[in-house]
Amino acid sequence: MEAAIVIGLLILFIIWRKLPTKGVIGITTEQLKMMLTDKDKVFIDVRTPGEYSGRHIVQFKNFPLGSDLSKLPTGKEIVVICQSGMRSNRACKQLKRLGYGNVTNVRGGMNAWKG
């Protein structure tokens, strides 16, 4: 009985972690390709410096998860990517808590990037 409760809670936790953040737009990597030349957007990659140096999209600047995101400009849309979409979702939640209004998460992250 206790094992079933623990397993149930674990499943709920995993589902909760994958839910999109309220107020955050989710886009595909195909949609991202059409946005990369937009100067009114700030592109950040929240992977580790090692992951970033191994492979990244030129327009994205590295802000590893845990960095001070409050230094980002407030008047522009912020597009966030990571390896799979999980860390970028966490970063988007942090940005929303900091008061950023226009935040976009790239679903699937670099795993889905075919650029």
Coordinates of C-alpha atoms in Angstrom, one line a residue:
M1 CA 0.0 0.0 0.0
E2 CA 2.7 2.5 0.9
A3 CA 4.7 1.6 -2.2
A4 CA 1.7 2.4 -4.3
I5 CA 1.3 5.8 -2.7
V6 CA 5.0 6.6 -3.2
I7 CA 4.8 5.5 -6.9
G8 CA 1.6 7.5 -7.4
L9 CA 3.2 10.6 -5.9
L10 CA 6.3 10.1 -8.1
I11 CA 4.1 9.9 -11.2
L12 CA 2.3 13.0 -10.2
F13 CA 5.5 14.8 -9.6
I14 CA 6.9 13.8 -13.0
I15 CA 3.7 14.9 -14.7
W16 CA 3.7 18.2 -12.8
R17 CA 7.3 18.9 -13.9
K18 CA 6.4 18.4 -17.6
L19 CA 3.4 20.8 -17.5
P20 CA 3.9 24.0 -19.3
T21 CA 4.3 27.1 -17.1
K22 CA 1.4 29.5 -17.0
G23 CA 2.1 32.5 -19.2
V24 CA 5.0 30.9 -21.1
I25 CA 4.7 30.3 -24.8
G26 CA 6.0 26.9 -26.0
I27 CA 7.4 26.7 -29.5
T28 CA 8.9 24.0 -31.7
T29 CA 12.4 24.1 -33.1
E30 CA 10.8 24.6 -36.5
Q31 CA 9.1 27.8 -35.2
L32 CA 12.4 28.9 -33.6
K33 CA 14.1 28.8 -37.0
M34 CA 11.8 31.6 -38.2
M35 CA 12.5 33.8 -35.2
L36 CA 16.3 33.7 -35.1
T37 CA 16.8 36.9 -37.1
D38 CA 14.4 38.9 -34.9
K39 CA 16.5 41.6 -33.1
D40 CA 13.6 42.2 -30.6
K41 CA 14.2 38.8 -29.0
V42 CA 16.9 37.7 -26.5
F43 CA 18.0 34.1 -26.9
I44 CA 19.4 32.3 -23.9
D45 CA 20.7 28.7 -23.5
V46 CA 20.5 27.5 -19.9
R47 CA 22.7 24.4 -20.4
T48 CA 26.1 24.0 -18.8
P49 CA 29.1 25.7 -20.4
G50 CA 30.4 22.3 -21.5
E51 CA 27.1 21.4 -23.2
Y52 CA 27.0 24.9 -24.8
S53 CA 30.5 24.7 -26.1
G54 CA 29.9 21.3 -27.6
R55 CA 27.0 22.5 -29.8
H56 CA 24.9 25.6 -29.7
I57 CA 22.8 27.9 -31.9
V58 CA 24.8 31.0 -32.7
Q59 CA 22.1 33.5 -31.7
F60 CA 21.9 32.0 -28.2
K61 CA 24.0 33.2 -25.3
N62 CA 24.9 30.9 -22.5
F63 CA 23.2 31.6 -19.1
P64 CA 23.5 28.3 -17.2
L65 CA 20.5 27.4 -15.0
G66 CA 21.2 29.2 -11.7
S67 CA 22.7 32.3 -13.3
D68 CA 21.3 35.7 -12.4
L69 CA 18.5 36.0 -15.0
S70 CA 17.4 39.4 -13.6
K71 CA 20.2 41.0 -15.7
L72 CA 18.3 40.2 -18.9
P73 CA 16.5 43.1 -20.7
T74 CA 12.8 43.5 -19.7
G75 CA 11.4 45.0 -22.8
K76 CA 12.1 42.1 -25.2
E77 CA 10.8 38.6 -25.6
I78 CA 13.1 36.0 -24.0
V79 CA 13.5 32.7 -25.8
V80 CA 15.0 29.9 -23.7
I81 CA 16.5 26.6 -24.8
C82 CA 18.3 23.7 -23.0
Q83 CA 19.0 20.1 -24.0
S84 CA 15.5 18.6 -23.7
G85 CA 13.2 21.4 -22.6
M86 CA 13.1 20.6 -18.9
R87 CA 15.8 23.0 -17.6
S88 CA 14.5 25.8 -20.0
N89 CA 11.0 25.3 -18.5
R90 CA 12.5 25.8 -15.0
A91 CA 14.3 28.9 -16.2
C92 CA 11.0 30.2 -17.8
K93 CA 9.3 29.8 -14.4
Q94 CA 12.1 31.8 -12.8
L95 CA 11.8 34.5 -15.4
K96 CA 8.0 34.7 -14.8
R97 CA 8.6 35.0 -11.0
L98 CA 11.1 37.8 -11.7
G99 CA 8.4 39.7 -13.6
Y100 CA 9.3 39.1 -17.2
G101 CA 6.2 39.1 -19.2
N102 CA 7.1 37.7 -22.6
V103 CA 8.9 34.4 -22.2
T104 CA 9.1 31.5 -24.7
N105 CA 10.3 28.0 -24.1
V106 CA 11.7 25.8 -27.0
R107 CA 10.1 22.4 -26.6
G108 CA 12.4 19.5 -27.1
G109 CA 15.5 21.8 -26.8
M110 CA 18.7 20.9 -28.6
N111 CA 17.6 17.3 -28.8
A112 CA 15.0 18.4 -31.3
W113 CA 17.2 21.0 -33.2
K114 CA 18.0 20.0 -36.8
G115 CA 19.7 23.2 -37.8

